mmCIF file of C-alpha atoms in Angstrom:
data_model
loop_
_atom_site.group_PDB
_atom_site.id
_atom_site.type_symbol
_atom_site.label_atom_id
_atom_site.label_comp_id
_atom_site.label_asym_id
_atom_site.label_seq_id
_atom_site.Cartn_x
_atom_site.Cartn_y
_atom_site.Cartn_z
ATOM 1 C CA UNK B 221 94.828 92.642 183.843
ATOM 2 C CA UNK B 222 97.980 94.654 183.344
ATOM 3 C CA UNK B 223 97.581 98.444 181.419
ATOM 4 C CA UNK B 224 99.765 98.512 177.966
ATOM 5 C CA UNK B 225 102.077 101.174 179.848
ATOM 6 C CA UNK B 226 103.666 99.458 183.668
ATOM 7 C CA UNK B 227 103.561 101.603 185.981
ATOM 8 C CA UNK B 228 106.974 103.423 186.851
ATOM 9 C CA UNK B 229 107.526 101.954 190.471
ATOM 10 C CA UNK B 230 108.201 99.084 192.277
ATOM 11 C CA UNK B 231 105.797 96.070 190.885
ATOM 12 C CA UNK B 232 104.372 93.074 192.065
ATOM 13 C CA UNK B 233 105.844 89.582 191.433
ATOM 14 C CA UNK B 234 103.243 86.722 192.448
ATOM 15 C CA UNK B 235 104.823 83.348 193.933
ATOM 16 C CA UNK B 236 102.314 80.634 194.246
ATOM 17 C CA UNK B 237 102.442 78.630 197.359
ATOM 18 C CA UNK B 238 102.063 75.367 198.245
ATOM 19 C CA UNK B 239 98.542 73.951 198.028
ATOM 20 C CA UNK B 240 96.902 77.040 196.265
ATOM 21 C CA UNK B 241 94.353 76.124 193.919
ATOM 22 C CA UNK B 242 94.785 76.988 189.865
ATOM 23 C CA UNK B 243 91.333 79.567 190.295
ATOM 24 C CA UNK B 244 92.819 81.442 193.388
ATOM 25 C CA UNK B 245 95.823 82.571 191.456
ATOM 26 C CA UNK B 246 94.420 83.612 188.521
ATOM 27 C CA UNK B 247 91.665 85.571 190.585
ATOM 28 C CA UNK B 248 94.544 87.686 191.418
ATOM 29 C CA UNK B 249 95.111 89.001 187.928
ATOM 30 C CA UNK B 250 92.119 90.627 187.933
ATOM 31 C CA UNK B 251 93.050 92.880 191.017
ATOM 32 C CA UNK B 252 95.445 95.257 188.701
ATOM 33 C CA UNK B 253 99.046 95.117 188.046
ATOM 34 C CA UNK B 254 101.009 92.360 188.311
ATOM 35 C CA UNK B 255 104.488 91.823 186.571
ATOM 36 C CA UNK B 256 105.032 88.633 186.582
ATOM 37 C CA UNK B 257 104.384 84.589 188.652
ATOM 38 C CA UNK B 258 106.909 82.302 189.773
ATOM 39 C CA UNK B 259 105.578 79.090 189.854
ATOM 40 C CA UNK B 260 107.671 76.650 192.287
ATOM 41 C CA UNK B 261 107.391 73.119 192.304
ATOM 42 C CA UNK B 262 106.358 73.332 195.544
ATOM 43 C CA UNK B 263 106.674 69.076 196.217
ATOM 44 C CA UNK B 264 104.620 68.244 193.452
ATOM 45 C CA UNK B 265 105.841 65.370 191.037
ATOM 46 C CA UNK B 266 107.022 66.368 187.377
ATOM 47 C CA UNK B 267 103.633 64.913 185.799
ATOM 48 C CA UNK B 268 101.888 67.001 188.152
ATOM 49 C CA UNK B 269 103.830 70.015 188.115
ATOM 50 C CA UNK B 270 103.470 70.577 184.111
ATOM 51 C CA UNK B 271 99.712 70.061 184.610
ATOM 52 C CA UNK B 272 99.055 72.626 187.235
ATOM 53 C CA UNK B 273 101.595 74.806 185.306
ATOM 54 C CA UNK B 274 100.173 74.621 182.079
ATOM 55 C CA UNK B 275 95.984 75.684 183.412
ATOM 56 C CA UNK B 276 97.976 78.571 184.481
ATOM 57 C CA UNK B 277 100.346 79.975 181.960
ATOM 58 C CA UNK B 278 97.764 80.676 179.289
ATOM 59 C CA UNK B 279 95.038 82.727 181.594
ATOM 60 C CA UNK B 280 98.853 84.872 182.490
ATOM 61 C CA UNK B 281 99.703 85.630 179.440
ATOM 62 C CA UNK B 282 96.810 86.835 178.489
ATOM 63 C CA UNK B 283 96.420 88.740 181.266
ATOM 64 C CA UNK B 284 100.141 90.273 180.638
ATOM 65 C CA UNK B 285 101.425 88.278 183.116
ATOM 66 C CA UNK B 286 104.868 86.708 182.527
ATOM 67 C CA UNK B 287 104.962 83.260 184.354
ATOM 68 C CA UNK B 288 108.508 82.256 185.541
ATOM 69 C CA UNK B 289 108.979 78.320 186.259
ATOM 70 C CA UNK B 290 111.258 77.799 189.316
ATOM 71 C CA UNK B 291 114.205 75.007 188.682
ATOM 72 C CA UNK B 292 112.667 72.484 185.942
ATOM 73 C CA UNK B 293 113.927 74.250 182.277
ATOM 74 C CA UNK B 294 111.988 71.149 180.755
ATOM 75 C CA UNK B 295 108.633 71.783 182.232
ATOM 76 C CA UNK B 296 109.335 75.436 181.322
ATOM 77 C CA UNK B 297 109.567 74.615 177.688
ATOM 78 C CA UNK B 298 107.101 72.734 177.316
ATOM 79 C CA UNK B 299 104.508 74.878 178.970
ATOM 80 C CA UNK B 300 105.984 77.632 176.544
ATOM 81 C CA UNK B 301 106.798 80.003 179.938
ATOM 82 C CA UNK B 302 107.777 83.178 179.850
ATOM 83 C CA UNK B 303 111.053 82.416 182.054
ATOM 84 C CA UNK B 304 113.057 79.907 184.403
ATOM 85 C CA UNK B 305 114.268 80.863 188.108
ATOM 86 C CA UNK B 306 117.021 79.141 189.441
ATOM 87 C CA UNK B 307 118.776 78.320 192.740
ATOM 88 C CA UNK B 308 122.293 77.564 191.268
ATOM 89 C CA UNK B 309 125.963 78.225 191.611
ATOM 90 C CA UNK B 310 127.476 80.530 189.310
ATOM 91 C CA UNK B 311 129.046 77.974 187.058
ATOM 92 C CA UNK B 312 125.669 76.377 186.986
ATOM 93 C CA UNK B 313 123.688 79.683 186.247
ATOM 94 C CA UNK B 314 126.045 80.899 183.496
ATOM 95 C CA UNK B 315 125.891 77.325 181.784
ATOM 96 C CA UNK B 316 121.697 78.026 182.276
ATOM 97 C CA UNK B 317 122.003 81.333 181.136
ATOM 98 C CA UNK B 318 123.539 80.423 178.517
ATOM 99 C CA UNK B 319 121.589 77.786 177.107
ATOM 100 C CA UNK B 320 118.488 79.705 177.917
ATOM 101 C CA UNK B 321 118.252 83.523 177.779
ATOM 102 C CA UNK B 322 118.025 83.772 174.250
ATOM 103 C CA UNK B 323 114.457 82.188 174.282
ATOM 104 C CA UNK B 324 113.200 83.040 177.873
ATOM 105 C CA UNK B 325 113.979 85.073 181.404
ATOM 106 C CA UNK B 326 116.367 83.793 183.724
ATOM 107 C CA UNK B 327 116.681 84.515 187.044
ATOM 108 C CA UNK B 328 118.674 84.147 190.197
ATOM 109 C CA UNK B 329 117.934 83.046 193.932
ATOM 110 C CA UNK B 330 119.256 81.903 196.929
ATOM 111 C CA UNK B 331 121.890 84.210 197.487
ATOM 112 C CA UNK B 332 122.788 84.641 201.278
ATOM 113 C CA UNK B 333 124.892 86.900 201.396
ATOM 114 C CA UNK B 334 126.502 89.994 199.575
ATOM 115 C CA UNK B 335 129.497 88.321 197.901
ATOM 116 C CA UNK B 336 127.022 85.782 197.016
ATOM 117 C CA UNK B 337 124.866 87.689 194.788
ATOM 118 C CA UNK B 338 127.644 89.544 193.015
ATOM 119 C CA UNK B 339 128.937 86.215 192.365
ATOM 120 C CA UNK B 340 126.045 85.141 190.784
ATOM 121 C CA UNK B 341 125.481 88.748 189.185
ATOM 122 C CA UNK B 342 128.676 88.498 187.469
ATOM 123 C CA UNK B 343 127.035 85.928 185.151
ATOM 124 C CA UNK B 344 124.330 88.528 184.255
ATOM 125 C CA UNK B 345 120.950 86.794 185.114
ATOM 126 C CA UNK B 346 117.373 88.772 184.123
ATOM 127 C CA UNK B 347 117.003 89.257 187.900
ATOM 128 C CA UNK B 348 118.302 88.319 191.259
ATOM 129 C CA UNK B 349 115.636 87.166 194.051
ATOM 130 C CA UNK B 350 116.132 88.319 197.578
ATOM 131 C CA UNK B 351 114.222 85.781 199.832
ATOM 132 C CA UNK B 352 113.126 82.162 199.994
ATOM 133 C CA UNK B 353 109.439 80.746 198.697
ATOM 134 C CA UNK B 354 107.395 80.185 201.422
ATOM 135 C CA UNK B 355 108.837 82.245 204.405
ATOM 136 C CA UNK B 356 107.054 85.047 204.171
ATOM 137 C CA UNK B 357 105.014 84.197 207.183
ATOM 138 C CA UNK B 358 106.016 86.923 209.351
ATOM 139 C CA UNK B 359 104.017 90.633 209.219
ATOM 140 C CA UNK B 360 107.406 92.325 207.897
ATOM 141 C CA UNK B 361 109.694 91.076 205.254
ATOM 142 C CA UNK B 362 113.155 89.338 206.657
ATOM 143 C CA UNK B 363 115.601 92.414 207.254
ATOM 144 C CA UNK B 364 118.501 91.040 205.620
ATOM 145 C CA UNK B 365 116.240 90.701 202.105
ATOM 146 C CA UNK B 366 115.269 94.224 202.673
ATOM 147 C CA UNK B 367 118.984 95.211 203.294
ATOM 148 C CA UNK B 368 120.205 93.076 200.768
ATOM 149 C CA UNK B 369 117.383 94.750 198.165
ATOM 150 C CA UNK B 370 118.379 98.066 198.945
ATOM 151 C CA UNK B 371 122.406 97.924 199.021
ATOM 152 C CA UNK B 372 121.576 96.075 195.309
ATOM 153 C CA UNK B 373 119.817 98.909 193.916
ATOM 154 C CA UNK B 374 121.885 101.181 194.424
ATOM 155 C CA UNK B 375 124.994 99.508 193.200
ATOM 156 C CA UNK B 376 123.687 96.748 190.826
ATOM 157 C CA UNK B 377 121.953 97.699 187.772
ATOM 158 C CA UNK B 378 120.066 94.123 187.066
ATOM 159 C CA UNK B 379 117.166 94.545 188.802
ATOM 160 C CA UNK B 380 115.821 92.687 191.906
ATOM 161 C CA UNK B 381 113.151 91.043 193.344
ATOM 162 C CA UNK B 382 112.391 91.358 197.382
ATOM 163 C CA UNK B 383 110.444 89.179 199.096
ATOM 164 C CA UNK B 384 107.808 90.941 200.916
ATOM 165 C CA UNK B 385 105.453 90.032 204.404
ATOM 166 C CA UNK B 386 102.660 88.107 205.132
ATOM 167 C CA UNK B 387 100.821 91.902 205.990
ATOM 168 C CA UNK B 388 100.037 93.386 202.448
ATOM 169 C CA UNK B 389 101.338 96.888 203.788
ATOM 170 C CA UNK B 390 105.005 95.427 203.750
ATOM 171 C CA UNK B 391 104.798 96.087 200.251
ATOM 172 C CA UNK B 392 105.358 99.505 200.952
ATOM 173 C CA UNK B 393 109.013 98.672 203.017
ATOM 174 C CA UNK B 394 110.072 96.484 200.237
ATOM 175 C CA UNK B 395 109.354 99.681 197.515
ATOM 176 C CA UNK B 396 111.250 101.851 200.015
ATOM 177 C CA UNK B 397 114.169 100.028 198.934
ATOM 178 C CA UNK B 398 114.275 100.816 195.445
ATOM 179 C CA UNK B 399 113.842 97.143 194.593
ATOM 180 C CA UNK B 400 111.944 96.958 190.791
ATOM 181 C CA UNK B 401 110.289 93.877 192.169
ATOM 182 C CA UNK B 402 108.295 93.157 195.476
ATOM 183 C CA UNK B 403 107.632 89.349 195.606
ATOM 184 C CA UNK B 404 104.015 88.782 197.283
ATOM 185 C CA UNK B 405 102.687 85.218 197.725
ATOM 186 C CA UNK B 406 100.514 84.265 201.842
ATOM 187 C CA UNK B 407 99.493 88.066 201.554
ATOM 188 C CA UNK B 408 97.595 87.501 198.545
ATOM 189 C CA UNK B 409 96.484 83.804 198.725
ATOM 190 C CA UNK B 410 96.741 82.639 202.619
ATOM 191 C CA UNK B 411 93.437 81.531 203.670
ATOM 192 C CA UNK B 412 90.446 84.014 203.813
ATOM 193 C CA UNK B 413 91.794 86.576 201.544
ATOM 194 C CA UNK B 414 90.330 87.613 198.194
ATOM 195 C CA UNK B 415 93.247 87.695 195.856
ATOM 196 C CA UNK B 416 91.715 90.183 193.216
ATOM 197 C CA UNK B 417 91.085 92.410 196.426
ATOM 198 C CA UNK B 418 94.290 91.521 197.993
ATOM 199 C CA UNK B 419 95.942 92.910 194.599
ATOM 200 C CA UNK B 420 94.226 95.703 194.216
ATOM 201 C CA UNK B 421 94.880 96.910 197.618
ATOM 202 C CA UNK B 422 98.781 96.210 196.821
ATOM 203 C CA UNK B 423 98.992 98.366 193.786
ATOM 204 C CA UNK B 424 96.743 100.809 195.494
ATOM 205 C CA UNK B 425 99.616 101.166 197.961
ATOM 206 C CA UNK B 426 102.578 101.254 195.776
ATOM 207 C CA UNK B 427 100.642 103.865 194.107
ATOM 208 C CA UNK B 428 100.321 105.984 196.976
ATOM 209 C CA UNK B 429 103.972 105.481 198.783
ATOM 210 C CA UNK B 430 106.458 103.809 196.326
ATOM 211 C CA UNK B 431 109.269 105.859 194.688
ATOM 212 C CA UNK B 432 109.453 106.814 191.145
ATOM 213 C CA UNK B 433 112.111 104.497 189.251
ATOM 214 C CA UNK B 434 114.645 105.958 186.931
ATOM 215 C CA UNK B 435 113.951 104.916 183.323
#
C-alpha cells in the first residue's frame, strides 16, 4: 500500500510477466511503495487479456497503484486503467497521444537508441521506457538501458523508466542513474520469491542508497 506522500527518489514500476498468477502480483502491493504496473499482453488472447487485467486493476487502485496496459487502448478502456504503454513510431505515438492523454497516461518504449528516444520524446509521452519486458534475466540491468537512463535524465525532463535485473540489488544501479522509475518484474515474481518481501526489500534499498530527486 502506497503512503499519501511518494517518496522523493527513484520508485518502483512493477511489469507482470508471463505466466504470473493474478494473487502473486497483488501480494506485491503489500510490500510498500510501488508507483505504478504495466500489464503486457504477454501472448494471451484479447478475451483473456481483459479478464486477467480487470481481477487486477481494482485491488491497484486501491492500493495507489496506477496500472498501465501495454499496446491494446481498447482493453485499457474498458478495464478503466490508469494508462496505455506503447511500442510505436512517432507518428503513431503522437496520433495515440493525442487521442488518449487527456483521459489516461501514455507512455513510450522500444527505443534503441539515442536519436530514437528523442524522436519519440519530441511527441511528449508521460514517460519513456528504457528496456524490453521480459529480459531482465540477467543479475545486472542491460548497460545500454542504464546508459540510456542516465544520459536521459540529465538532458530530458519527461521522466523515465529503467529496466532493472533479475538480482533485487540492481535496483540500486538503476537509481544511480537518476531515472524516476526502476522497472522490476523476475526479481519480484520469478519462482520462489515472496513478492510482498521481495518489495519491501526494494524500497528498503532505494531508501538507503538512491538519490534525492529535484522537485
Amino acid at each position: 500500500m502506497n503512503d499519501a506522500t511518494p517518496p522523493n527518489r527513484c520508485r518502483i514500476v512493477l511489469i507482470a510477466p508471463s505466466g504470473v498468477p493474478v494473487d502473486r502480483i497483488t501480494a506485491a502491493f503489500d510490500g510498500g511503495d510501488v508507483a505504478s504496473l504495466i500489464l503486457p499482453e504477454n501472448g494471451m488472447d484479447e478475451a483473456s487479456f481483459q479478464a486477467f487485467a480487470e481481477r487486477i486493476v481494482p485491488a491497484a487502485q486501491a492500493a495507489g497503484v496506477a496500472v498501465i496496459i501495454a499496446g491494446d487502448t481498447r482493453i485499457a478502456g474498458r478495464v478503466q486503467a490508469d494508462g496505455i504503454h506503447v511500442e510505436v513510431s512517432k507518428a503513431e505515438l503522437a496520433e495515440t497521444i493525442e487521442h488518449f492523454q487527456a483521459k489516461m497516461t501514455v507512455g513510450a518504449g522500444g527505443a534503441k537508441t539515442r536519436d530514437d528516444a528523442l524522436e519519440l520524446g519530441e511527441a511528449r509521452p508521460d514517460y519513456i521506457f528504457f528496456g524490453r519486458f521480459g529480459y531482465d534475466n540477467k543479475p545486472e540491468p542491460h548497460p545500454r538501458n542504464l546508459s540510456m537512463g542516465e544520459w536521459w535524465a540529465q538532458m530530458i525532463q519527461i521522466p523515465c523508466i529503467v529496466e532493472a535485473g533479475s538480482d533485487l540489488a540492481s535496483v540500486e544501479t538503476v537509481a544511480a542513474t537518476g531515472a524516476e522509475f526502476v522497472a522490476l518484474s523476475s526479481a519480484v515474481f520469478a519462482d520462489g520469491v515472496d513478492p510482498k518481501v521481495a518489495i519491501a526489500r526494494a524500497n528498503a534499498l532505494l531508501d538507503e542508497t538512491a538519490p534525492r530527486l529535484e522537485d
